[in-house]
Amino acid sequence: MDENSKTIRILCPKLVFSKTGIQWLIGSPFFTPLTVVSTLRCIHSDSSSPDYDTESGDLRALLPKGFNVIGALIIKNSDLEKKNAGEAIDAARRLTKLLSGEAELRNSVTIGAVADSVTGDVQFFVSRSEKPTDIETVDFVLYDDNPEKYVWERGCMIRCELPITLPLYYPLNNTSEAEKMYLHATEAVIAKFKDPQVVYMVETLSQASTESPQPVILRGKDLDFDMNLSDIKLVCEAAQDSDTTALSCAHFCSKSKSAAAILSAENADTIQVSVLLNRSEKSPKSTAPIAKYCPASQDARLLIVDFKLQVLCYATKNLPLMHAISKLVFPGLVDQLNSMKKAIMPNLFTQHPQLYPYHFNPPGVLHPITVIYELSYGETELKQVDVRKSLHLRMGLPFDRPLLRIANALDLSTTKDGSRNNSSRKGSLLLKDVHFGIPSSGVSGGIVSLVQGSYEYYHYLQDGFDDSVVKFFLFQVGWGCAYRSLQTIVSWFKLQHYTSIGVPSHREIQQSLVEIGDKDPSFIGSREWIGAIELSFVLDKLLGVSCKVLNVRSGAELPEKCRELALHFDSQGTPIMIGGGVLAYTLLGIDYNEASGDCAFLILDPHYTGNDEHKKIVNGGWCGWKKAVDSKGRNFFLHDKFYNLLLPQRPDMV
């Protein structure tokens, strides 16, 4: 390939997710030029152009340092002309100038892309200057097959947490003076970040204590806060020595990782930076302590403002630590402090907002994003919902997934052995996602549609509760299979953070049905069966979840529902309960060949009574594919049974 050719590399799984407007193209100075890692929709605009000030404020808080705007994509109706690319390039350069300044923009190449709103076709252009005529067509566009590897093999995360308390005395009869003092105090804090006496302590969060390198101390006087990021020379790891100013981020990153390691933000090497103010250095002059008394000239009041900063940055592993602090951590702290300062200002003399930053890595977005939430009114209230809706809109996320709720925030804390502390996500000790690693279905040329997200496997005899046997005329059969299927479904909603309630017991399920009037009080404590309709009532009462019920006259007719079931798994992704007679199963997926009609059902069987051993469950066929009709003409579902299928729907919530 010619060295002068212009090649765009696309890492993001979905480039165009809007039908109109502008999307900002996000890249990184640590990637090869013209590499698009993600796109963010412009959500603040008037009839003619984006609101650049508001957009820059949002993106400054949202994007981790180490990522920046490298272009824009404008969506037009069948009009992929160069003039529209010029409009996109101009918009991107104006936004970049607000975010990074004129110096960083001077030598950069800007991407202008135009997408057809009907076909989704995209045409790319680039510009190396602000001249509207200096626009060149791109020669090649490469779509990376393994974008996670591209991002996280070469990069790491840097985390800095810093609580700040500002005590202010202000005159009671002059609130405007208090506002000036507040602004002056925050500016003084920002200046302190550059103080020669400030100490930045750098250590790892990613390795066990016995293997971790010792913390490194970098002082404010050793840092260059004025150098442009594009002018920094990366460090070869082999060339590093004991001089702390020559160390790179790789010094605190894992030297080797297993081939099975999951490449993602949550599993990335993470470096911890702590900010300390060193007051213990020897002074060149010998001085005695001084106490200065400054009496107030009028009645005053003490005002205390608390900030809880937590900044997350992305850096290539070859970036010198000193520049990682000066060009990533420092501006990240400044931007976050300014965002919080602005949010607190209108409520300076009343109850201050409880602001706290959270980091998320939603599916389809390769890098983490940072969101500052107001915690005083709770995340379910309307104002918080509106904040999340705007974020979903900006990132092209579905509105029926609670992806940016606090429960889904990245957990970057570590235990004493260096492992990530995910105890808040573990829940119970039951087996999760039992279908992973099972043999294939045997359907030739089929398309597999599966449950989306995690669930727990509930089955007979768990929790010391015997729901496996009840006398039915002359037979003894189980009675709790539908209860167990319901528990698995509820666990799915809990693990996807749609609810915080616990998985209900058999008695709590029965109590719910009595409370809504579906059953008599004598039903509580009984061993009566329940079916799809009762399950829908319980899901509606406990979770506010609506359900769709499909009816089939016999197991032989189930294949006729394959297309509808596949659509459910692709769009909703929730587990399904199949109930027929006194039997109930949990359906986790469909493998369906529409041309031949051959299909298989991924069944999670609640009738299992053994220990929670994955190998035993899979080998015993308690979780696996069941052909609608096998090679001997046998159907897993009895031909003479009437079946109800309960399809829980995702609630419309963010």
PDB file of C-alpha atoms in Angstrom, residues 385-654:
ATOM      1  CA  VAL A 385     -34.030   8.963  34.044  1.00  0.00           C
ATOM      2  CA  ASP A 386     -33.844  11.955  31.717  1.00  0.00           C
ATOM      3  CA  VAL A 387     -30.069  12.101  32.170  1.00  0.00           C
ATOM      4  CA  ARG A 388     -29.721   8.433  31.250  1.00  0.00           C
ATOM      5  CA  LYS A 389     -32.067   8.791  28.275  1.00  0.00           C
ATOM      6  CA  SER A 390     -29.910  11.560  26.828  1.00  0.00           C
ATOM      7  CA  LEU A 391     -26.819   9.376  27.289  1.00  0.00           C
ATOM      8  CA  HIS A 392     -28.523   6.427  25.558  1.00  0.00           C
ATOM      9  CA  LEU A 393     -29.462   8.766  22.715  1.00  0.00           C
ATOM     10  CA  ARG A 394     -25.899  10.072  22.427  1.00  0.00           C
ATOM     11  CA  MET A 395     -24.340   6.592  22.267  1.00  0.00           C
ATOM     12  CA  GLY A 396     -27.020   4.849  20.220  1.00  0.00           C
ATOM     13  CA  LEU A 397     -27.959   2.509  23.080  1.00  0.00           C
ATOM     14  CA  PRO A 398     -31.374   0.797  23.253  1.00  0.00           C
ATOM     15  CA  PHE A 399     -33.897   2.361  25.611  1.00  0.00           C
ATOM     16  CA  ASP A 400     -35.076  -0.957  27.101  1.00  0.00           C
ATOM     17  CA  ARG A 401     -31.716  -1.788  28.699  1.00  0.00           C
ATOM     18  CA  PRO A 402     -30.617  -0.362  32.090  1.00  0.00           C
ATOM     19  CA  LEU A 403     -27.020  -0.124  30.853  1.00  0.00           C
ATOM     20  CA  LEU A 404     -26.094   3.102  32.646  1.00  0.00           C
ATOM     21  CA  ARG A 405     -27.628   2.457  36.036  1.00  0.00           C
ATOM     22  CA  ILE A 406     -25.236   2.651  38.964  1.00  0.00           C
ATOM     23  CA  ALA A 407     -25.376  -1.129  39.448  1.00  0.00           C
ATOM     24  CA  ASN A 408     -23.720  -1.509  36.014  1.00  0.00           C
ATOM     25  CA  ALA A 409     -20.792   0.811  36.778  1.00  0.00           C
ATOM     26  CA  LEU A 410     -17.276  -0.583  36.378  1.00  0.00           C
ATOM     27  CA  ASP A 411     -15.886  -2.047  39.583  1.00  0.00           C
ATOM     28  CA  LEU A 412     -12.172  -1.205  39.620  1.00  0.00           C
ATOM     29  CA  SER A 413     -11.523  -1.984  43.277  1.00  0.00           C
ATOM     30  CA  THR A 414      -9.169  -4.829  44.200  1.00  0.00           C
ATOM     31  CA  THR A 415      -8.829  -7.338  46.990  1.00  0.00           C
ATOM     32  CA  LYS A 416      -5.617  -8.015  48.916  1.00  0.00           C
ATOM     33  CA  ASP A 417      -4.506 -10.627  46.397  1.00  0.00           C
ATOM     34  CA  GLY A 418      -4.863  -8.136  43.574  1.00  0.00           C
ATOM     35  CA  SER A 419      -7.992  -9.641  42.021  1.00  0.00           C
ATOM     36  CA  ARG A 420     -10.928  -7.471  41.067  1.00  0.00           C
ATOM     37  CA  ASN A 421     -13.616  -7.237  43.718  1.00  0.00           C
ATOM     38  CA  ASN A 422     -16.875  -8.118  41.978  1.00  0.00           C
ATOM     39  CA  SER A 423     -18.671  -9.309  45.088  1.00  0.00           C
ATOM     40  CA  SER A 424     -21.474  -6.832  44.544  1.00  0.00           C
ATOM     41  CA  ARG A 425     -22.248  -8.561  41.238  1.00  0.00           C
ATOM     42  CA  LYS A 426     -21.902 -12.161  42.314  1.00  0.00           C
ATOM     43  CA  GLY A 427     -25.260 -12.428  44.062  1.00  0.00           C
ATOM     44  CA  SER A 428     -25.935 -16.002  45.146  1.00  0.00           C
ATOM     45  CA  LEU A 429     -23.666 -19.008  44.724  1.00  0.00           C
ATOM     46  CA  LEU A 430     -25.953 -20.682  42.188  1.00  0.00           C
ATOM     47  CA  LEU A 431     -24.661 -21.692  38.777  1.00  0.00           C
ATOM     48  CA  LYS A 432     -24.917 -18.971  36.150  1.00  0.00           C
ATOM     49  CA  ASP A 433     -25.193 -19.276  32.366  1.00  0.00           C
ATOM     50  CA  VAL A 434     -25.231 -23.079  32.334  1.00  0.00           C
ATOM     51  CA  HIS A 435     -25.590 -23.224  28.544  1.00  0.00           C
ATOM     52  CA  PHE A 436     -22.033 -21.987  27.983  1.00  0.00           C
ATOM     53  CA  GLY A 437     -19.858 -24.766  26.571  1.00  0.00           C
ATOM     54  CA  ILE A 438     -22.648 -27.207  25.676  1.00  0.00           C
ATOM     55  CA  PRO A 439     -22.448 -29.293  22.460  1.00  0.00           C
ATOM     56  CA  SER A 440     -23.983 -27.920  19.263  1.00  0.00           C
ATOM     57  CA  SER A 441     -27.600 -28.567  18.377  1.00  0.00           C
ATOM     58  CA  GLY A 442     -27.034 -30.671  15.260  1.00  0.00           C
ATOM     59  CA  VAL A 443     -29.225 -28.444  13.108  1.00  0.00           C
ATOM     60  CA  SER A 444     -27.510 -28.058   9.759  1.00  0.00           C
ATOM     61  CA  GLY A 445     -27.421 -24.489   8.450  1.00  0.00           C
ATOM     62  CA  GLY A 446     -29.511 -23.150  11.304  1.00  0.00           C
ATOM     63  CA  ILE A 447     -29.376 -19.658  12.807  1.00  0.00           C
ATOM     64  CA  VAL A 448     -28.934 -19.634  16.584  1.00  0.00           C
ATOM     65  CA  SER A 449     -30.838 -17.092  18.697  1.00  0.00           C
ATOM     66  CA  LEU A 450     -30.001 -17.130  22.410  1.00  0.00           C
ATOM     67  CA  VAL A 451     -30.904 -15.529  25.720  1.00  0.00           C
ATOM     68  CA  GLN A 452     -29.062 -12.225  26.153  1.00  0.00           C
ATOM     69  CA  GLY A 453     -27.320 -11.735  29.490  1.00  0.00           C
ATOM     70  CA  SER A 454     -26.849 -13.834  32.617  1.00  0.00           C
ATOM     71  CA  TYR A 455     -29.290 -15.941  34.614  1.00  0.00           C
ATOM     72  CA  GLU A 456     -29.120 -18.382  37.522  1.00  0.00           C
ATOM     73  CA  TYR A 457     -30.124 -22.029  37.307  1.00  0.00           C
ATOM     74  CA  TYR A 458     -33.010 -22.843  39.677  1.00  0.00           C
ATOM     75  CA  HIS A 459     -34.127 -26.466  39.945  1.00  0.00           C
ATOM     76  CA  TYR A 460     -35.737 -28.981  42.292  1.00  0.00           C
ATOM     77  CA  LEU A 461     -34.544 -29.418  45.904  1.00  0.00           C
ATOM     78  CA  GLN A 462     -32.530 -26.206  46.075  1.00  0.00           C
ATOM     79  CA  ASP A 463     -32.420 -24.311  49.385  1.00  0.00           C
ATOM     80  CA  GLY A 464     -33.422 -27.507  51.178  1.00  0.00           C
ATOM     81  CA  PHE A 465     -36.948 -27.176  49.819  1.00  0.00           C
ATOM     82  CA  ASP A 466     -38.632 -30.336  48.493  1.00  0.00           C
ATOM     83  CA  ASP A 467     -40.727 -29.403  45.489  1.00  0.00           C
ATOM     84  CA  SER A 468     -39.924 -32.507  43.470  1.00  0.00           C
ATOM     85  CA  VAL A 469     -42.659 -34.949  44.532  1.00  0.00           C
ATOM     86  CA  VAL A 470     -46.411 -34.802  44.914  1.00  0.00           C
ATOM     87  CA  LYS A 471     -48.977 -37.582  44.461  1.00  0.00           C
ATOM     88  CA  PHE A 472     -51.037 -37.166  41.303  1.00  0.00           C
ATOM     89  CA  PHE A 473     -53.726 -39.899  41.186  1.00  0.00           C
ATOM     90  CA  LEU A 474     -51.598 -43.081  41.113  1.00  0.00           C
ATOM     91  CA  PHE A 475     -48.381 -41.298  40.151  1.00  0.00           C
ATOM     92  CA  GLN A 476     -45.808 -39.223  41.971  1.00  0.00           C
ATOM     93  CA  VAL A 477     -44.677 -36.177  40.002  1.00  0.00           C
ATOM     94  CA  GLY A 478     -42.966 -32.894  40.718  1.00  0.00           C
ATOM     95  CA  TRP A 479     -44.955 -29.754  41.335  1.00  0.00           C
ATOM     96  CA  GLY A 480     -42.369 -26.960  41.536  1.00  0.00           C
ATOM     97  CA  CYS A 481     -40.928 -26.855  38.017  1.00  0.00           C
ATOM     98  CA  ALA A 482     -42.876 -23.731  36.981  1.00  0.00           C
ATOM     99  CA  TYR A 483     -41.872 -22.028  40.239  1.00  0.00           C
ATOM    100  CA  ARG A 484     -38.228 -22.835  39.471  1.00  0.00           C
ATOM    101  CA  SER A 485     -38.544 -21.573  35.914  1.00  0.00           C
ATOM    102  CA  LEU A 486     -40.033 -18.350  37.265  1.00  0.00           C
ATOM    103  CA  GLN A 487     -37.105 -18.014  39.685  1.00  0.00           C
ATOM    104  CA  THR A 488     -34.662 -18.375  36.786  1.00  0.00           C
ATOM    105  CA  ILE A 489     -36.545 -15.679  34.856  1.00  0.00           C
ATOM    106  CA  VAL A 490     -36.544 -13.312  37.864  1.00  0.00           C
ATOM    107  CA  SER A 491     -32.812 -13.925  38.336  1.00  0.00           C
ATOM    108  CA  TRP A 492     -32.286 -12.783  34.751  1.00  0.00           C
ATOM    109  CA  PHE A 493     -34.049  -9.476  35.424  1.00  0.00           C
ATOM    110  CA  LYS A 494     -32.073  -9.071  38.653  1.00  0.00           C
ATOM    111  CA  LEU A 495     -28.687  -9.791  37.050  1.00  0.00           C
ATOM    112  CA  GLN A 496     -29.477  -7.345  34.229  1.00  0.00           C
ATOM    113  CA  HIS A 497     -30.250  -4.726  36.933  1.00  0.00           C
ATOM    114  CA  TYR A 498     -33.870  -4.190  36.017  1.00  0.00           C
ATOM    115  CA  THR A 499     -34.728  -4.835  39.661  1.00  0.00           C
ATOM    116  CA  SER A 500     -33.076  -5.005  43.050  1.00  0.00           C
ATOM    117  CA  ILE A 501     -35.598  -7.342  44.685  1.00  0.00           C
ATOM    118  CA  GLY A 502     -34.511 -10.841  45.631  1.00  0.00           C
ATOM    119  CA  VAL A 503     -35.590 -13.939  43.735  1.00  0.00           C
ATOM    120  CA  PRO A 504     -38.909 -14.943  45.370  1.00  0.00           C
ATOM    121  CA  SER A 505     -39.386 -18.224  47.214  1.00  0.00           C
ATOM    122  CA  HIS A 506     -42.276 -20.592  46.463  1.00  0.00           C
ATOM    123  CA  ARG A 507     -44.222 -19.126  49.367  1.00  0.00           C
ATOM    124  CA  GLU A 508     -43.590 -15.543  48.222  1.00  0.00           C
ATOM    125  CA  ILE A 509     -44.796 -16.465  44.736  1.00  0.00           C
ATOM    126  CA  GLN A 510     -47.955 -17.947  46.223  1.00  0.00           C
ATOM    127  CA  GLN A 511     -48.400 -14.901  48.468  1.00  0.00           C
ATOM    128  CA  SER A 512     -48.245 -12.621  45.419  1.00  0.00           C
ATOM    129  CA  LEU A 513     -50.973 -14.577  43.656  1.00  0.00           C
ATOM    130  CA  VAL A 514     -53.182 -14.381  46.742  1.00  0.00           C
ATOM    131  CA  GLU A 515     -52.602 -10.625  47.120  1.00  0.00           C
ATOM    132  CA  ILE A 516     -53.764  -9.906  43.561  1.00  0.00           C
ATOM    133  CA  GLY A 517     -56.850 -12.074  44.070  1.00  0.00           C
ATOM    134  CA  ASP A 518     -55.917 -14.853  41.671  1.00  0.00           C
ATOM    135  CA  LYS A 519     -55.793 -17.488  44.422  1.00  0.00           C
ATOM    136  CA  ASP A 520     -57.538 -18.140  47.736  1.00  0.00           C
ATOM    137  CA  PRO A 521     -55.552 -17.776  50.997  1.00  0.00           C
ATOM    138  CA  SER A 522     -55.445 -21.575  51.313  1.00  0.00           C
ATOM    139  CA  PHE A 523     -53.123 -21.599  48.296  1.00  0.00           C
ATOM    140  CA  ILE A 524     -50.219 -20.354  50.452  1.00  0.00           C
ATOM    141  CA  GLY A 525     -48.151 -23.302  51.616  1.00  0.00           C
ATOM    142  CA  SER A 526     -49.849 -25.712  49.212  1.00  0.00           C
ATOM    143  CA  ARG A 527     -48.241 -27.880  46.521  1.00  0.00           C
ATOM    144  CA  GLU A 528     -50.442 -26.753  43.683  1.00  0.00           C
ATOM    145  CA  TRP A 529     -49.052 -26.235  40.208  1.00  0.00           C
ATOM    146  CA  ILE A 530     -48.918 -22.900  38.491  1.00  0.00           C
ATOM    147  CA  GLY A 531     -48.688 -22.171  34.772  1.00  0.00           C
ATOM    148  CA  ALA A 532     -47.849 -19.430  32.305  1.00  0.00           C
ATOM    149  CA  ILE A 533     -50.744 -17.187  33.307  1.00  0.00           C
ATOM    150  CA  GLU A 534     -49.815 -17.283  36.998  1.00  0.00           C
ATOM    151  CA  LEU A 535     -46.182 -16.568  36.127  1.00  0.00           C
ATOM    152  CA  SER A 536     -47.241 -13.515  34.122  1.00  0.00           C
ATOM    153  CA  PHE A 537     -49.242 -12.233  37.119  1.00  0.00           C
ATOM    154  CA  VAL A 538     -46.259 -12.601  39.455  1.00  0.00           C
ATOM    155  CA  LEU A 539     -43.830 -10.919  37.051  1.00  0.00           C
ATOM    156  CA  ASP A 540     -46.221  -8.017  36.629  1.00  0.00           C
ATOM    157  CA  LYS A 541     -46.739  -7.609  40.385  1.00  0.00           C
ATOM    158  CA  LEU A 542     -43.131  -8.015  41.535  1.00  0.00           C
ATOM    159  CA  LEU A 543     -41.209  -6.487  38.627  1.00  0.00           C
ATOM    160  CA  GLY A 544     -43.719  -4.534  36.561  1.00  0.00           C
ATOM    161  CA  VAL A 545     -42.857  -6.825  33.634  1.00  0.00           C
ATOM    162  CA  SER A 546     -45.448  -7.553  30.963  1.00  0.00           C
ATOM    163  CA  CYS A 547     -45.507 -10.922  29.196  1.00  0.00           C
ATOM    164  CA  LYS A 548     -46.700 -12.345  25.922  1.00  0.00           C
ATOM    165  CA  VAL A 549     -48.309 -15.794  25.974  1.00  0.00           C
ATOM    166  CA  LEU A 550     -48.236 -18.153  22.975  1.00  0.00           C
ATOM    167  CA  ASN A 551     -50.496 -21.212  22.827  1.00  0.00           C
ATOM    168  CA  VAL A 552     -49.859 -24.418  20.883  1.00  0.00           C
ATOM    169  CA  ARG A 553     -52.151 -27.440  20.811  1.00  0.00           C
ATOM    170  CA  SER A 554     -49.353 -30.012  21.045  1.00  0.00           C
ATOM    171  CA  GLY A 555     -45.601 -30.394  21.117  1.00  0.00           C
ATOM    172  CA  ALA A 556     -45.677 -31.260  17.427  1.00  0.00           C
ATOM    173  CA  GLU A 557     -46.769 -27.700  16.660  1.00  0.00           C
ATOM    174  CA  LEU A 558     -43.915 -26.033  18.548  1.00  0.00           C
ATOM    175  CA  PRO A 559     -41.672 -25.813  15.440  1.00  0.00           C
ATOM    176  CA  GLU A 560     -44.311 -23.567  13.880  1.00  0.00           C
ATOM    177  CA  LYS A 561     -43.413 -20.966  16.522  1.00  0.00           C
ATOM    178  CA  CYS A 562     -39.657 -21.041  15.843  1.00  0.00           C
ATOM    179  CA  ARG A 563     -39.588 -17.839  13.822  1.00  0.00           C
ATOM    180  CA  GLU A 564     -41.484 -15.949  16.515  1.00  0.00           C
ATOM    181  CA  LEU A 565     -39.307 -17.414  19.283  1.00  0.00           C
ATOM    182  CA  ALA A 566     -36.116 -16.500  17.417  1.00  0.00           C
ATOM    183  CA  LEU A 567     -37.399 -12.937  17.036  1.00  0.00           C
ATOM    184  CA  HIS A 568     -38.056 -12.827  20.779  1.00  0.00           C
ATOM    185  CA  PHE A 569     -34.499 -13.859  21.654  1.00  0.00           C
ATOM    186  CA  ASP A 570     -33.027 -11.428  19.146  1.00  0.00           C
ATOM    187  CA  SER A 571     -35.105  -8.449  20.300  1.00  0.00           C
ATOM    188  CA  GLN A 572     -35.994  -9.145  23.953  1.00  0.00           C
ATOM    189  CA  GLY A 573     -33.430 -11.745  24.987  1.00  0.00           C
ATOM    190  CA  THR A 574     -35.299 -12.935  28.092  1.00  0.00           C
ATOM    191  CA  PRO A 575     -35.668 -16.608  29.119  1.00  0.00           C
ATOM    192  CA  ILE A 576     -38.983 -18.248  28.169  1.00  0.00           C
ATOM    193  CA  MET A 577     -41.103 -20.641  30.221  1.00  0.00           C
ATOM    194  CA  ILE A 578     -42.735 -23.545  28.393  1.00  0.00           C
ATOM    195  CA  GLY A 579     -45.559 -25.157  30.323  1.00  0.00           C
ATOM    196  CA  GLY A 580     -47.538 -28.200  29.284  1.00  0.00           C
ATOM    197  CA  GLY A 581     -49.791 -30.204  31.602  1.00  0.00           C
ATOM    198  CA  VAL A 582     -47.826 -30.615  34.850  1.00  0.00           C
ATOM    199  CA  LEU A 583     -44.444 -30.043  33.168  1.00  0.00           C
ATOM    200  CA  ALA A 584     -42.511 -26.806  32.772  1.00  0.00           C
ATOM    201  CA  TYR A 585     -39.157 -26.015  31.197  1.00  0.00           C
ATOM    202  CA  THR A 586     -37.055 -22.902  30.680  1.00  0.00           C
ATOM    203  CA  LEU A 587     -36.219 -22.133  27.059  1.00  0.00           C
ATOM    204  CA  LEU A 588     -32.887 -20.354  26.481  1.00  0.00           C
ATOM    205  CA  GLY A 589     -32.586 -20.377  22.706  1.00  0.00           C
ATOM    206  CA  ILE A 590     -33.588 -21.566  19.250  1.00  0.00           C
ATOM    207  CA  ASP A 591     -31.522 -23.034  16.405  1.00  0.00           C
ATOM    208  CA  TYR A 592     -33.692 -22.814  13.304  1.00  0.00           C
ATOM    209  CA  ASN A 593     -33.142 -23.486   9.611  1.00  0.00           C
ATOM    210  CA  GLU A 594     -35.969 -21.635   7.922  1.00  0.00           C
ATOM    211  CA  ALA A 595     -35.397 -23.327   4.566  1.00  0.00           C
ATOM    212  CA  SER A 596     -35.557 -26.918   5.817  1.00  0.00           C
ATOM    213  CA  GLY A 597     -37.747 -26.342   8.866  1.00  0.00           C
ATOM    214  CA  ASP A 598     -35.252 -28.227  11.046  1.00  0.00           C
ATOM    215  CA  CYS A 599     -35.001 -26.747  14.525  1.00  0.00           C
ATOM    216  CA  ALA A 600     -33.792 -27.393  18.049  1.00  0.00           C
ATOM    217  CA  PHE A 601     -34.722 -25.882  21.414  1.00  0.00           C
ATOM    218  CA  LEU A 602     -32.146 -25.007  24.086  1.00  0.00           C
ATOM    219  CA  ILE A 603     -33.797 -26.394  27.225  1.00  0.00           C
ATOM    220  CA  LEU A 604     -32.836 -25.649  30.828  1.00  0.00           C
ATOM    221  CA  ASP A 605     -34.628 -28.357  32.790  1.00  0.00           C
ATOM    222  CA  PRO A 606     -35.791 -27.409  36.318  1.00  0.00           C
ATOM    223  CA  HIS A 607     -36.542 -31.077  37.169  1.00  0.00           C
ATOM    224  CA  TYR A 608     -32.870 -31.734  37.994  1.00  0.00           C
ATOM    225  CA  THR A 609     -32.341 -32.849  41.613  1.00  0.00           C
ATOM    226  CA  GLY A 610     -28.559 -33.196  41.901  1.00  0.00           C
ATOM    227  CA  ASN A 611     -25.695 -30.981  42.999  1.00  0.00           C
ATOM    228  CA  ASP A 612     -24.832 -27.777  41.157  1.00  0.00           C
ATOM    229  CA  GLU A 613     -22.047 -29.269  39.055  1.00  0.00           C
ATOM    230  CA  HIS A 614     -21.883 -27.885  35.529  1.00  0.00           C
ATOM    231  CA  LYS A 615     -20.349 -31.003  33.973  1.00  0.00           C
ATOM    232  CA  LYS A 616     -22.910 -33.287  35.583  1.00  0.00           C
ATOM    233  CA  ILE A 617     -25.798 -31.081  34.463  1.00  0.00           C
ATOM    234  CA  VAL A 618     -24.632 -30.840  30.852  1.00  0.00           C
ATOM    235  CA  ASN A 619     -23.631 -34.498  30.533  1.00  0.00           C
ATOM    236  CA  GLY A 620     -26.971 -35.533  31.998  1.00  0.00           C
ATOM    237  CA  GLY A 621     -28.876 -33.537  29.417  1.00  0.00           C
ATOM    238  CA  TRP A 622     -30.428 -31.179  31.967  1.00  0.00           C
ATOM    239  CA  CYS A 623     -29.210 -28.257  29.905  1.00  0.00           C
ATOM    240  CA  GLY A 624     -28.854 -28.832  26.186  1.00  0.00           C
ATOM    241  CA  TRP A 625     -30.356 -28.767  22.728  1.00  0.00           C
ATOM    242  CA  LYS A 626     -33.496 -30.824  22.135  1.00  0.00           C
ATOM    243  CA  LYS A 627     -34.395 -31.498  18.514  1.00  0.00           C
ATOM    244  CA  ALA A 628     -38.018 -30.884  17.653  1.00  0.00           C
ATOM    245  CA  VAL A 629     -37.864 -34.207  15.848  1.00  0.00           C
ATOM    246  CA  ASP A 630     -34.759 -36.388  16.233  1.00  0.00           C
ATOM    247  CA  SER A 631     -33.374 -38.969  13.772  1.00  0.00           C
ATOM    248  CA  LYS A 632     -35.811 -41.607  15.080  1.00  0.00           C
ATOM    249  CA  GLY A 633     -38.833 -39.371  14.691  1.00  0.00           C
ATOM    250  CA  ARG A 634     -39.145 -38.690  18.419  1.00  0.00           C
ATOM    251  CA  ASN A 635     -40.235 -35.290  19.720  1.00  0.00           C
ATOM    252  CA  PHE A 636     -38.870 -34.030  23.040  1.00  0.00           C
ATOM    253  CA  PHE A 637     -42.247 -32.471  23.760  1.00  0.00           C
ATOM    254  CA  LEU A 638     -45.139 -34.943  24.104  1.00  0.00           C
ATOM    255  CA  HIS A 639     -47.422 -34.836  21.067  1.00  0.00           C
ATOM    256  CA  ASP A 640     -50.631 -34.919  23.038  1.00  0.00           C
ATOM    257  CA  LYS A 641     -49.764 -32.034  25.397  1.00  0.00           C
ATOM    258  CA  PHE A 642     -51.137 -28.522  25.187  1.00  0.00           C
ATOM    259  CA  TYR A 643     -48.356 -25.958  25.690  1.00  0.00           C
ATOM    260  CA  ASN A 644     -48.293 -22.343  26.837  1.00  0.00           C
ATOM    261  CA  LEU A 645     -45.161 -20.313  26.206  1.00  0.00           C
ATOM    262  CA  LEU A 646     -44.526 -17.301  28.432  1.00  0.00           C
ATOM    263  CA  LEU A 647     -42.385 -14.632  26.754  1.00  0.00           C
ATOM    264  CA  PRO A 648     -41.368 -11.912  29.283  1.00  0.00           C
ATOM    265  CA  GLN A 649     -40.845  -8.495  27.690  1.00  0.00           C
ATOM    266  CA  ARG A 650     -38.077  -6.082  28.592  1.00  0.00           C
ATOM    267  CA  PRO A 651     -39.536  -3.038  30.362  1.00  0.00           C
ATOM    268  CA  ASP A 652     -39.017   0.317  28.686  1.00  0.00           C
ATOM    269  CA  MET A 653     -36.499   1.700  31.162  1.00  0.00           C
ATOM    270  CA  VAL A 654     -33.014   3.143  31.117  1.00  0.00           C
TER     271      VAL A 654
END
